[in-house]
């Protein structure tokens, strides 16, 4: 199988993606997790996948509590501020309560934001989000399967990333966490240091961190949902563009089933991918099945296979990671290997759920000011990055199909 006819039209594919991304933003409305806009985008993409020859297209709903993923901030910061106030109460019990409050706040932060677990989800309002699963069968016996994945939802704006990029955002986050650890250290020291004046002076030093803690209350702007052109309509339309190209060229694969997963509410803590894994835990086990999960395909020079995800704690599937990198090398397209050092993509949830996935990004992980801000708009797309990523994605498909044919 030779798919050069598709790869040679990678610029046209990128133009198509750009046009569709622009249309989704204009026509579907704001797409925060669990919103009507997100649902409209899913339904639109499901119809397109059906139009492009998919035999089975499903839109599946799931429940979630989207505000929890960032809402933990309000809980943790409030607990830390109360602990700071109790520090000045001259009673041993107050210090004990302060330590407990900080420990609880830190545990909530670790569970909800570091590990993406449903730690405090049920404290927040419930909504309904949606996933789309579409597959196109080959002409002959299915010997392997590949899903292309992206998420249709968009984040609320990160205030400090908008104002000063990753340097300001990162500095603010780190200072706040260091302040929490400093206060905890002073509290623990107060149990063992028999010098009340010294302990008080150390405690007063915590005042320098109070502004940072207070600013956590405006870390994100719940009233402004960004367009999410790059993060992550680029990921959604990567797979859709592959299926469209196959149909446009009249190409039918012999042994490889091609599919697309549109996983909702990634920005609420990978909730859609987690729900998809739970719903399909017994599916797609008949043949080797791979998921290529895209997120923020924006800067071609940073095209990367992420071998570890979710704050570098979850390992990607080695086989499909190797295949994507080898496909890029075959086409002479620069593609790095690395990790997702901060945050996560849906690839992590798929791997945790027992599926074989890799995560593909094309972004500077030293966050730029377009990430989760109003600058993530359709006039800030990189069509060159989309074209190259598309070509590599098609090459992966070609290689899988050729390997499947050799099994005869």
Tab-separated table of C-alpha atoms in Angstrom:
chain	number	residue	atom	x	y	z
A	1	UNK	CA	0.000	0.000	0.000
A	2	UNK	CA	1.323	3.380	-1.014
A	3	UNK	CA	-0.324	6.521	0.365
A	4	UNK	CA	1.916	9.048	-1.365
A	5	UNK	CA	-1.118	10.533	-3.117
A	6	UNK	CA	-2.378	11.628	0.291
A	7	UNK	CA	0.947	12.676	1.781
A	8	UNK	CA	1.693	14.836	-1.254
A	9	UNK	CA	-1.456	16.835	-0.479
A	10	UNK	CA	-0.545	17.599	3.121
A	11	UNK	CA	-0.822	21.352	2.508
A	12	UNK	CA	-4.390	20.900	1.256
A	13	UNK	CA	-5.178	18.824	4.321
A	14	UNK	CA	-3.823	21.590	6.558
A	15	UNK	CA	-5.966	24.161	4.736
A	16	UNK	CA	-9.002	21.958	5.312
A	17	UNK	CA	-8.192	21.684	9.011
A	18	UNK	CA	-7.776	25.427	9.303
A	19	UNK	CA	-11.118	26.092	7.620
A	20	UNK	CA	-12.952	23.579	9.808
A	21	UNK	CA	-11.358	24.864	13.005
A	22	UNK	CA	-12.453	28.382	12.094
A	23	UNK	CA	-15.993	27.173	11.404
A	24	UNK	CA	-16.299	25.241	14.663
A	25	UNK	CA	-15.261	28.296	16.656
A	26	UNK	CA	-17.696	30.520	14.779
A	27	UNK	CA	-20.673	28.177	14.733
A	28	UNK	CA	-20.559	26.005	17.868
A	29	UNK	CA	-20.044	28.639	20.545
A	30	UNK	CA	-17.899	28.347	23.632
A	31	UNK	CA	-16.791	24.785	24.270
A	32	UNK	CA	-15.964	24.494	27.943
A	33	UNK	CA	-16.306	20.949	29.339
A	34	UNK	CA	-19.909	19.805	29.539
A	35	UNK	CA	-21.253	22.778	27.588
A	36	UNK	CA	-23.716	22.932	24.713
A	37	UNK	CA	-20.893	24.218	22.533
A	38	UNK	CA	-18.797	21.142	23.224
A	39	UNK	CA	-21.800	18.923	22.436
A	40	UNK	CA	-22.442	20.796	19.189
A	41	UNK	CA	-18.805	20.324	18.151
A	42	UNK	CA	-18.999	16.587	18.885
A	43	UNK	CA	-22.183	16.200	16.860
A	44	UNK	CA	-20.675	18.161	13.975
A	45	UNK	CA	-17.553	15.993	13.938
A	46	UNK	CA	-19.611	12.797	14.214
A	47	UNK	CA	-21.567	13.807	11.106
A	48	UNK	CA	-18.372	14.575	9.214
A	49	UNK	CA	-16.892	11.209	10.165
A	50	UNK	CA	-20.023	9.514	8.876
A	51	UNK	CA	-19.795	11.527	5.657
A	52	UNK	CA	-16.172	10.457	5.232
A	53	UNK	CA	-17.005	6.767	5.163
A	54	UNK	CA	-16.989	5.575	8.753
A	55	UNK	CA	-19.182	2.481	9.147
A	56	UNK	CA	-19.873	2.943	12.838
A	57	UNK	CA	-20.186	6.356	14.497
A	58	UNK	CA	-21.311	6.701	18.103
A	59	UNK	CA	-21.872	9.759	20.266
A	60	UNK	CA	-21.751	8.648	23.910
A	61	UNK	CA	-22.565	10.789	26.932
A	62	UNK	CA	-20.998	10.675	30.372
A	63	UNK	CA	-21.388	12.586	33.598
A	64	UNK	CA	-18.691	14.692	35.206
A	65	UNK	CA	-18.077	17.603	37.569
A	66	UNK	CA	-15.894	19.867	35.412
A	67	UNK	CA	-15.402	22.725	37.872
A	68	UNK	CA	-13.528	20.449	40.254
A	69	UNK	CA	-10.340	20.236	38.200
A	70	UNK	CA	-9.467	23.869	38.863
A	71	UNK	CA	-11.922	24.414	41.696
A	72	UNK	CA	-9.635	22.562	44.086
A	73	UNK	CA	-7.618	25.784	44.114
A	74	UNK	CA	-10.288	27.601	46.103
A	75	UNK	CA	-10.437	24.791	48.670
A	76	UNK	CA	-6.686	24.388	49.097
A	77	UNK	CA	-5.880	28.101	49.235
A	78	UNK	CA	-8.664	28.740	51.743
A	79	UNK	CA	-7.380	25.932	53.963
A	80	UNK	CA	-3.833	27.353	53.794
A	81	UNK	CA	-5.020	30.876	54.643
A	82	UNK	CA	-7.026	29.574	57.614
A	83	UNK	CA	-3.972	27.597	58.738
A	84	UNK	CA	-1.887	30.760	58.517
A	85	UNK	CA	-4.386	32.631	60.688
A	86	UNK	CA	-4.467	29.845	63.271
A	87	UNK	CA	-0.681	29.976	63.513
A	88	UNK	CA	-1.028	33.174	65.538
A	89	UNK	CA	-3.483	31.632	68.013
A	90	UNK	CA	-1.396	30.892	71.142
A	91	UNK	CA	-2.615	27.382	71.694
A	92	UNK	CA	-1.048	24.016	70.860
A	93	UNK	CA	-4.329	22.750	69.405
A	94	UNK	CA	-4.405	25.615	66.889
A	95	UNK	CA	-0.996	24.578	65.532
A	96	UNK	CA	-2.168	20.978	65.237
A	97	UNK	CA	-5.253	22.055	63.304
A	98	UNK	CA	-3.073	24.230	61.048
A	99	UNK	CA	-0.880	21.272	60.124
A	100	UNK	CA	-3.942	19.149	59.405
A	101	UNK	CA	-5.479	21.853	57.198
A	102	UNK	CA	-2.309	22.208	55.136
A	103	UNK	CA	-1.990	18.429	54.799
A	104	UNK	CA	-5.586	18.151	53.584
A	105	UNK	CA	-5.103	21.027	51.137
A	106	UNK	CA	-1.927	19.474	49.768
A	107	UNK	CA	-3.591	16.076	49.408
A	108	UNK	CA	-6.449	17.628	47.429
A	109	UNK	CA	-3.962	19.417	45.154
A	110	UNK	CA	-1.960	16.230	44.632
A	111	UNK	CA	-4.966	14.061	43.895
A	112	UNK	CA	-6.998	16.430	41.720
A	113	UNK	CA	-4.329	18.389	39.862
A	114	UNK	CA	-1.128	16.334	39.971
A	115	UNK	CA	-2.650	12.867	39.463
A	116	UNK	CA	-5.941	13.913	37.761
A	117	UNK	CA	-8.066	11.830	40.124
A	118	UNK	CA	-11.672	12.555	41.086
A	119	UNK	CA	-10.659	13.782	44.532
A	120	UNK	CA	-13.247	16.500	45.199
A	121	UNK	CA	-15.375	16.182	42.075
A	122	UNK	CA	-18.662	15.528	43.822
A	123	UNK	CA	-18.442	18.839	45.671
A	124	UNK	CA	-19.112	20.613	42.354
A	125	UNK	CA	-22.117	20.727	39.992
A	126	UNK	CA	-22.683	17.784	37.661
A	127	UNK	CA	-22.769	18.203	33.896
A	128	UNK	CA	-22.944	15.944	30.855
A	129	UNK	CA	-20.176	15.717	28.288
A	130	UNK	CA	-19.780	13.598	25.173
A	131	UNK	CA	-17.336	11.315	23.375
A	132	UNK	CA	-17.393	10.334	19.716
A	133	UNK	CA	-16.087	6.995	18.438
A	134	UNK	CA	-15.961	6.309	14.706
A	135	UNK	CA	-14.421	3.442	12.748
A	136	UNK	CA	-13.998	2.574	9.078
A	137	UNK	CA	-13.582	-1.097	8.269
A	138	UNK	CA	-11.059	-2.306	5.697
A	139	UNK	CA	-11.982	-4.349	2.633
A	140	UNK	CA	-10.564	-7.576	4.025
A	141	UNK	CA	-9.823	-9.170	7.364
A	142	UNK	CA	-9.054	-6.710	10.153
A	143	UNK	CA	-5.506	-7.343	11.339
A	144	UNK	CA	-4.769	-4.068	13.122
A	145	UNK	CA	-6.538	-0.888	14.173
A	146	UNK	CA	-5.512	2.708	14.694
A	147	UNK	CA	-7.475	5.491	16.352
A	148	UNK	CA	-6.603	9.153	15.929
A	149	UNK	CA	-7.650	11.161	18.965
A	150	UNK	CA	-8.265	14.773	19.919
A	151	UNK	CA	-10.452	16.628	22.419
A	152	UNK	CA	-13.067	19.198	21.343
A	153	UNK	CA	-13.368	21.209	24.562
A	154	UNK	CA	-11.486	24.379	25.429
A	155	UNK	CA	-10.134	25.757	28.689
A	156	UNK	CA	-11.026	28.821	30.689
A	157	UNK	CA	-8.341	31.471	30.381
A	158	UNK	CA	-5.294	31.227	32.644
A	159	UNK	CA	-4.908	34.813	33.810
A	160	UNK	CA	-1.179	34.897	34.451
A	161	UNK	CA	-0.283	32.958	31.320
A	162	UNK	CA	-2.178	35.617	29.357
A	163	UNK	CA	-0.452	38.465	31.204
A	164	UNK	CA	3.077	37.123	31.158
A	165	UNK	CA	3.329	33.683	29.605
A	166	UNK	CA	4.693	30.591	31.294
A	167	UNK	CA	7.364	32.484	33.251
A	168	UNK	CA	4.818	34.529	35.185
A	169	UNK	CA	2.336	31.669	35.466
A	170	UNK	CA	4.971	29.180	36.603
A	171	UNK	CA	6.586	31.588	39.045
A	172	UNK	CA	3.254	32.326	40.668
A	173	UNK	CA	2.393	28.641	41.043
A	174	UNK	CA	5.804	27.735	42.448
A	175	UNK	CA	5.895	30.644	44.898
A	176	UNK	CA	2.488	29.692	46.258
A	177	UNK	CA	3.489	26.060	46.774
A	178	UNK	CA	6.800	27.054	48.375
A	179	UNK	CA	4.882	29.319	50.727
A	180	UNK	CA	2.632	26.460	51.763
A	181	UNK	CA	5.656	24.246	52.446
A	182	UNK	CA	7.379	27.059	54.352
A	183	UNK	CA	4.373	27.547	56.618
A	184	UNK	CA	4.173	23.815	57.204
A	185	UNK	CA	7.863	23.774	58.135
A	186	UNK	CA	7.418	26.630	60.609
A	187	UNK	CA	4.438	24.891	62.199
A	188	UNK	CA	6.358	21.653	62.606
A	189	UNK	CA	9.345	23.557	63.987
A	190	UNK	CA	7.073	25.206	66.578
A	191	UNK	CA	6.526	21.798	68.170
A	192	UNK	CA	10.242	21.331	68.833
A	193	UNK	CA	11.840	24.800	69.088
A	194	UNK	CA	11.654	26.231	72.611
A	195	UNK	CA	11.934	29.838	71.484
A	196	UNK	CA	8.556	31.497	70.958
A	197	UNK	CA	10.039	34.736	69.615
A	198	UNK	CA	12.060	32.906	66.949
A	199	UNK	CA	9.039	30.882	65.880
A	200	UNK	CA	6.937	34.047	65.690
A	201	UNK	CA	9.535	35.794	63.523
A	202	UNK	CA	9.672	32.794	61.212
A	203	UNK	CA	5.891	32.772	61.047
A	204	UNK	CA	5.765	36.459	60.180
A	205	UNK	CA	7.998	35.634	57.233
A	206	UNK	CA	5.022	33.772	55.788
A	207	UNK	CA	3.375	37.145	55.171
A	208	UNK	CA	5.509	37.468	52.032
A	209	UNK	CA	3.571	34.547	50.505
A	210	UNK	CA	0.084	35.785	51.333
A	211	UNK	CA	-0.272	37.918	48.152
A	212	UNK	CA	0.605	34.898	46.038
A	213	UNK	CA	-2.003	32.779	47.822
A	214	UNK	CA	-4.661	35.435	47.364
A	215	UNK	CA	-3.867	35.698	43.664
A	216	UNK	CA	-4.625	31.986	43.312
A	217	UNK	CA	-8.293	32.969	43.494
A	218	UNK	CA	-7.865	34.587	40.067
A	219	UNK	CA	-5.491	32.004	38.602
A	220	UNK	CA	-8.103	31.248	35.972
A	221	UNK	CA	-10.983	33.257	34.585
A	222	UNK	CA	-14.151	31.177	34.689
A	223	UNK	CA	-16.029	33.794	32.663
A	224	UNK	CA	-13.722	33.632	29.637
A	225	UNK	CA	-13.568	30.376	27.680
A	226	UNK	CA	-10.814	30.498	25.077
A	227	UNK	CA	-11.353	29.476	21.438
A	228	UNK	CA	-9.122	26.425	21.726
A	229	UNK	CA	-8.096	26.489	18.069
A	230	UNK	CA	-4.759	24.817	18.699
A	231	UNK	CA	-5.688	23.186	21.999
A	232	UNK	CA	-7.237	21.135	20.720
A	233	UNK	CA	-9.266	21.416	17.544
A	234	UNK	CA	-5.992	20.702	15.757
A	235	UNK	CA	-5.993	17.274	17.405
A	236	UNK	CA	-9.618	16.602	16.499
A	237	UNK	CA	-9.226	17.468	12.842
A	238	UNK	CA	-5.976	15.575	12.363
A	239	UNK	CA	-7.793	12.230	12.296
A	240	UNK	CA	-10.842	13.607	10.491
A	241	UNK	CA	-8.544	14.965	7.778
A	242	UNK	CA	-6.959	11.530	7.317
A	243	UNK	CA	-10.361	9.898	6.764
A	244	UNK	CA	-11.412	12.672	4.390
A	245	UNK	CA	-8.212	12.226	2.381
A	246	UNK	CA	-8.758	8.470	2.107
A	247	UNK	CA	-12.254	9.068	0.772
A	248	UNK	CA	-11.205	11.850	-1.595
A	249	UNK	CA	-8.556	9.613	-3.149
A	250	UNK	CA	-10.856	6.582	-3.248
A	251	UNK	CA	-8.383	4.547	-1.208
A	252	UNK	CA	-9.638	1.511	0.672
A	253	UNK	CA	-7.319	-0.247	3.071
A	254	UNK	CA	-7.209	-4.030	3.054
A	255	UNK	CA	-6.408	-4.960	6.650
A	256	UNK	CA	-6.258	-1.827	8.837
A	257	UNK	CA	-9.338	-0.422	10.549
A	258	UNK	CA	-9.082	3.351	10.902
A	259	UNK	CA	-10.932	5.236	13.605
A	260	UNK	CA	-11.249	8.546	15.385
A	261	UNK	CA	-11.937	9.163	19.060
A	262	UNK	CA	-13.144	12.631	20.018
A	263	UNK	CA	-12.822	12.648	23.811
A	264	UNK	CA	-14.710	15.373	25.639
A	265	UNK	CA	-13.700	17.341	28.708
A	266	UNK	CA	-9.957	16.820	28.567
A	267	UNK	CA	-9.577	20.237	30.160
A	268	UNK	CA	-11.533	18.970	33.176
A	269	UNK	CA	-8.878	16.386	33.996
A	270	UNK	CA	-8.949	13.908	31.071
A	271	UNK	CA	-12.515	13.005	32.042
A	272	UNK	CA	-13.675	12.066	28.546
A	273	UNK	CA	-10.769	9.716	27.861
A	274	UNK	CA	-11.244	8.144	31.283
A	275	UNK	CA	-14.961	7.656	30.569
A	276	UNK	CA	-14.164	6.206	27.131
A	277	UNK	CA	-11.800	3.652	28.659
A	278	UNK	CA	-14.426	2.629	31.201
A	279	UNK	CA	-17.105	2.297	28.511
A	280	UNK	CA	-14.861	0.346	26.127
A	281	UNK	CA	-12.694	-1.635	28.521
A	282	UNK	CA	-13.684	-4.918	26.848
A	283	UNK	CA	-13.640	-3.621	23.268
A	284	UNK	CA	-11.016	-3.555	20.522
A	285	UNK	CA	-9.089	-6.507	21.931
A	286	UNK	CA	-9.374	-8.636	18.767
A	287	UNK	CA	-6.325	-7.211	16.987
A	288	UNK	CA	-3.443	-4.888	17.910
A	289	UNK	CA	-5.071	-1.493	18.490
A	290	UNK	CA	-3.204	1.780	18.793
A	291	UNK	CA	-4.296	5.281	19.749
A	292	UNK	CA	-2.399	8.330	18.532
A	293	UNK	CA	-3.503	11.177	20.772
A	294	UNK	CA	-2.780	14.706	19.531
A	295	UNK	CA	-2.746	17.845	21.631
A	296	UNK	CA	-1.834	21.361	20.498
A	297	UNK	CA	-0.235	20.924	17.081
A	298	UNK	CA	1.001	24.488	16.770
A	299	UNK	CA	4.788	24.821	16.521
A	300	UNK	CA	6.359	22.478	13.998
A	301	UNK	CA	9.852	22.722	15.442
A	302	UNK	CA	8.530	21.216	18.664
A	303	UNK	CA	6.761	18.205	17.084
A	304	UNK	CA	7.295	15.511	19.675
A	305	UNK	CA	6.394	11.983	20.682
A	306	UNK	CA	5.751	12.076	24.416
A	307	UNK	CA	7.140	8.897	25.900
A	308	UNK	CA	5.871	9.841	29.360
A	309	UNK	CA	2.773	11.845	30.244
A	310	UNK	CA	0.777	13.168	33.210
A	311	UNK	CA	3.577	15.117	34.853
A	312	UNK	CA	5.936	12.470	33.393
A	313	UNK	CA	4.409	9.727	35.592
A	314	UNK	CA	2.633	7.616	32.931
A	315	UNK	CA	4.545	5.699	30.266
A	316	UNK	CA	3.305	5.710	26.666
A	317	UNK	CA	3.126	2.565	24.563
A	318	UNK	CA	6.581	1.889	23.152
A	319	UNK	CA	5.430	0.334	19.869
A	320	UNK	CA	3.197	3.118	18.581
A	321	UNK	CA	5.598	5.745	19.928
A	322	UNK	CA	8.410	4.134	17.953
A	323	UNK	CA	6.241	3.903	14.853
A	324	UNK	CA	5.357	7.590	14.880
A	325	UNK	CA	8.985	8.650	15.324
A	326	UNK	CA	10.118	6.236	12.587
A	327	UNK	CA	7.436	7.560	10.219
A	328	UNK	CA	8.645	11.119	10.762
A	329	UNK	CA	12.235	10.068	10.142
A	330	UNK	CA	11.211	8.302	6.944
A	331	UNK	CA	9.667	11.529	5.647
A	332	UNK	CA	12.557	13.705	6.777
A	333	UNK	CA	10.335	15.597	9.212
A	334	UNK	CA	11.965	16.585	12.481
A	335	UNK	CA	10.243	14.876	15.397
A	336	UNK	CA	11.646	14.781	18.911
A	337	UNK	CA	11.040	12.405	21.787
A	338	UNK	CA	10.366	13.714	25.265
A	339	UNK	CA	7.871	13.948	28.097
A	340	UNK	CA	4.922	16.043	29.218
A	341	UNK	CA	6.602	17.602	32.273
A	342	UNK	CA	3.629	19.648	33.455
A	343	UNK	CA	0.000	18.670	33.020
A	344	UNK	CA	-1.273	15.811	30.887
A	345	UNK	CA	-2.882	14.782	27.615
A	346	UNK	CA	-5.510	12.132	26.908
A	347	UNK	CA	-2.732	9.710	26.018
A	348	UNK	CA	-2.109	9.256	29.743
A	349	UNK	CA	-5.725	8.277	30.427
A	350	UNK	CA	-5.773	5.787	27.553
A	351	UNK	CA	-2.595	4.111	28.769
A	352	UNK	CA	-3.856	4.049	32.340
A	353	UNK	CA	-7.066	2.484	31.017
A	354	UNK	CA	-5.193	-0.438	29.461
A	355	UNK	CA	-5.008	0.789	25.850
A	356	UNK	CA	-1.888	1.285	23.735
A	357	UNK	CA	-1.466	4.997	23.141
A	358	UNK	CA	1.097	7.653	22.482
A	359	UNK	CA	0.809	11.408	22.829
A	360	UNK	CA	1.850	13.792	20.063
A	361	UNK	CA	2.348	17.494	20.718
A	362	UNK	CA	3.867	20.351	18.754
A	363	UNK	CA	4.242	23.010	21.387
A	364	UNK	CA	6.900	24.483	23.622
A	365	UNK	CA	6.389	22.884	27.021
A	366	UNK	CA	7.833	26.076	28.498
A	367	UNK	CA	4.360	27.522	28.207
A	368	UNK	CA	3.825	30.327	25.715
A	369	UNK	CA	1.216	33.059	26.055
A	370	UNK	CA	-1.175	31.398	23.585
A	371	UNK	CA	-1.628	28.389	25.872
A	372	UNK	CA	-5.054	28.529	27.540
A	373	UNK	CA	-5.500	32.183	26.637
A	374	UNK	CA	-7.459	34.286	24.147
A	375	UNK	CA	-4.470	34.049	21.790
A	376	UNK	CA	-5.374	30.418	21.048
A	377	UNK	CA	-7.474	31.544	18.101
A	378	UNK	CA	-7.952	30.454	14.501
A	379	UNK	CA	-5.732	33.271	13.240
A	380	UNK	CA	-2.895	31.794	15.288
A	381	UNK	CA	-2.683	28.401	13.585
A	382	UNK	CA	0.514	26.983	12.086
A	383	UNK	CA	-0.563	25.306	8.856
A	384	UNK	CA	2.961	24.070	8.255
A	385	UNK	CA	2.946	22.208	11.572
A	386	UNK	CA	-0.468	20.736	10.768
A	387	UNK	CA	0.713	19.632	7.314
A	388	UNK	CA	3.814	17.867	8.613
A	389	UNK	CA	1.951	16.156	11.451
A	390	UNK	CA	-0.706	15.036	8.968
A	391	UNK	CA	1.926	13.533	6.666
A	392	UNK	CA	3.534	11.633	9.527
A	393	UNK	CA	0.129	10.374	10.657
A	394	UNK	CA	-0.589	9.048	7.166
A	395	UNK	CA	2.841	7.412	7.043
A	396	UNK	CA	2.078	5.600	10.304
A	397	UNK	CA	-1.122	4.286	8.715
A	398	UNK	CA	0.744	3.205	5.577
A	399	UNK	CA	3.355	1.355	7.635
A	400	UNK	CA	0.700	-0.442	9.699
A	401	UNK	CA	-1.143	-1.502	6.557
A	402	UNK	CA	2.011	-2.788	4.876
A	403	UNK	CA	3.001	-4.758	7.970
A	404	UNK	CA	-0.492	-6.244	8.089
A	405	UNK	CA	-0.237	-7.297	4.443
A	406	UNK	CA	2.996	-9.144	5.205
A	407	UNK	CA	1.110	-11.357	7.648
A	408	UNK	CA	-0.600	-13.143	4.732
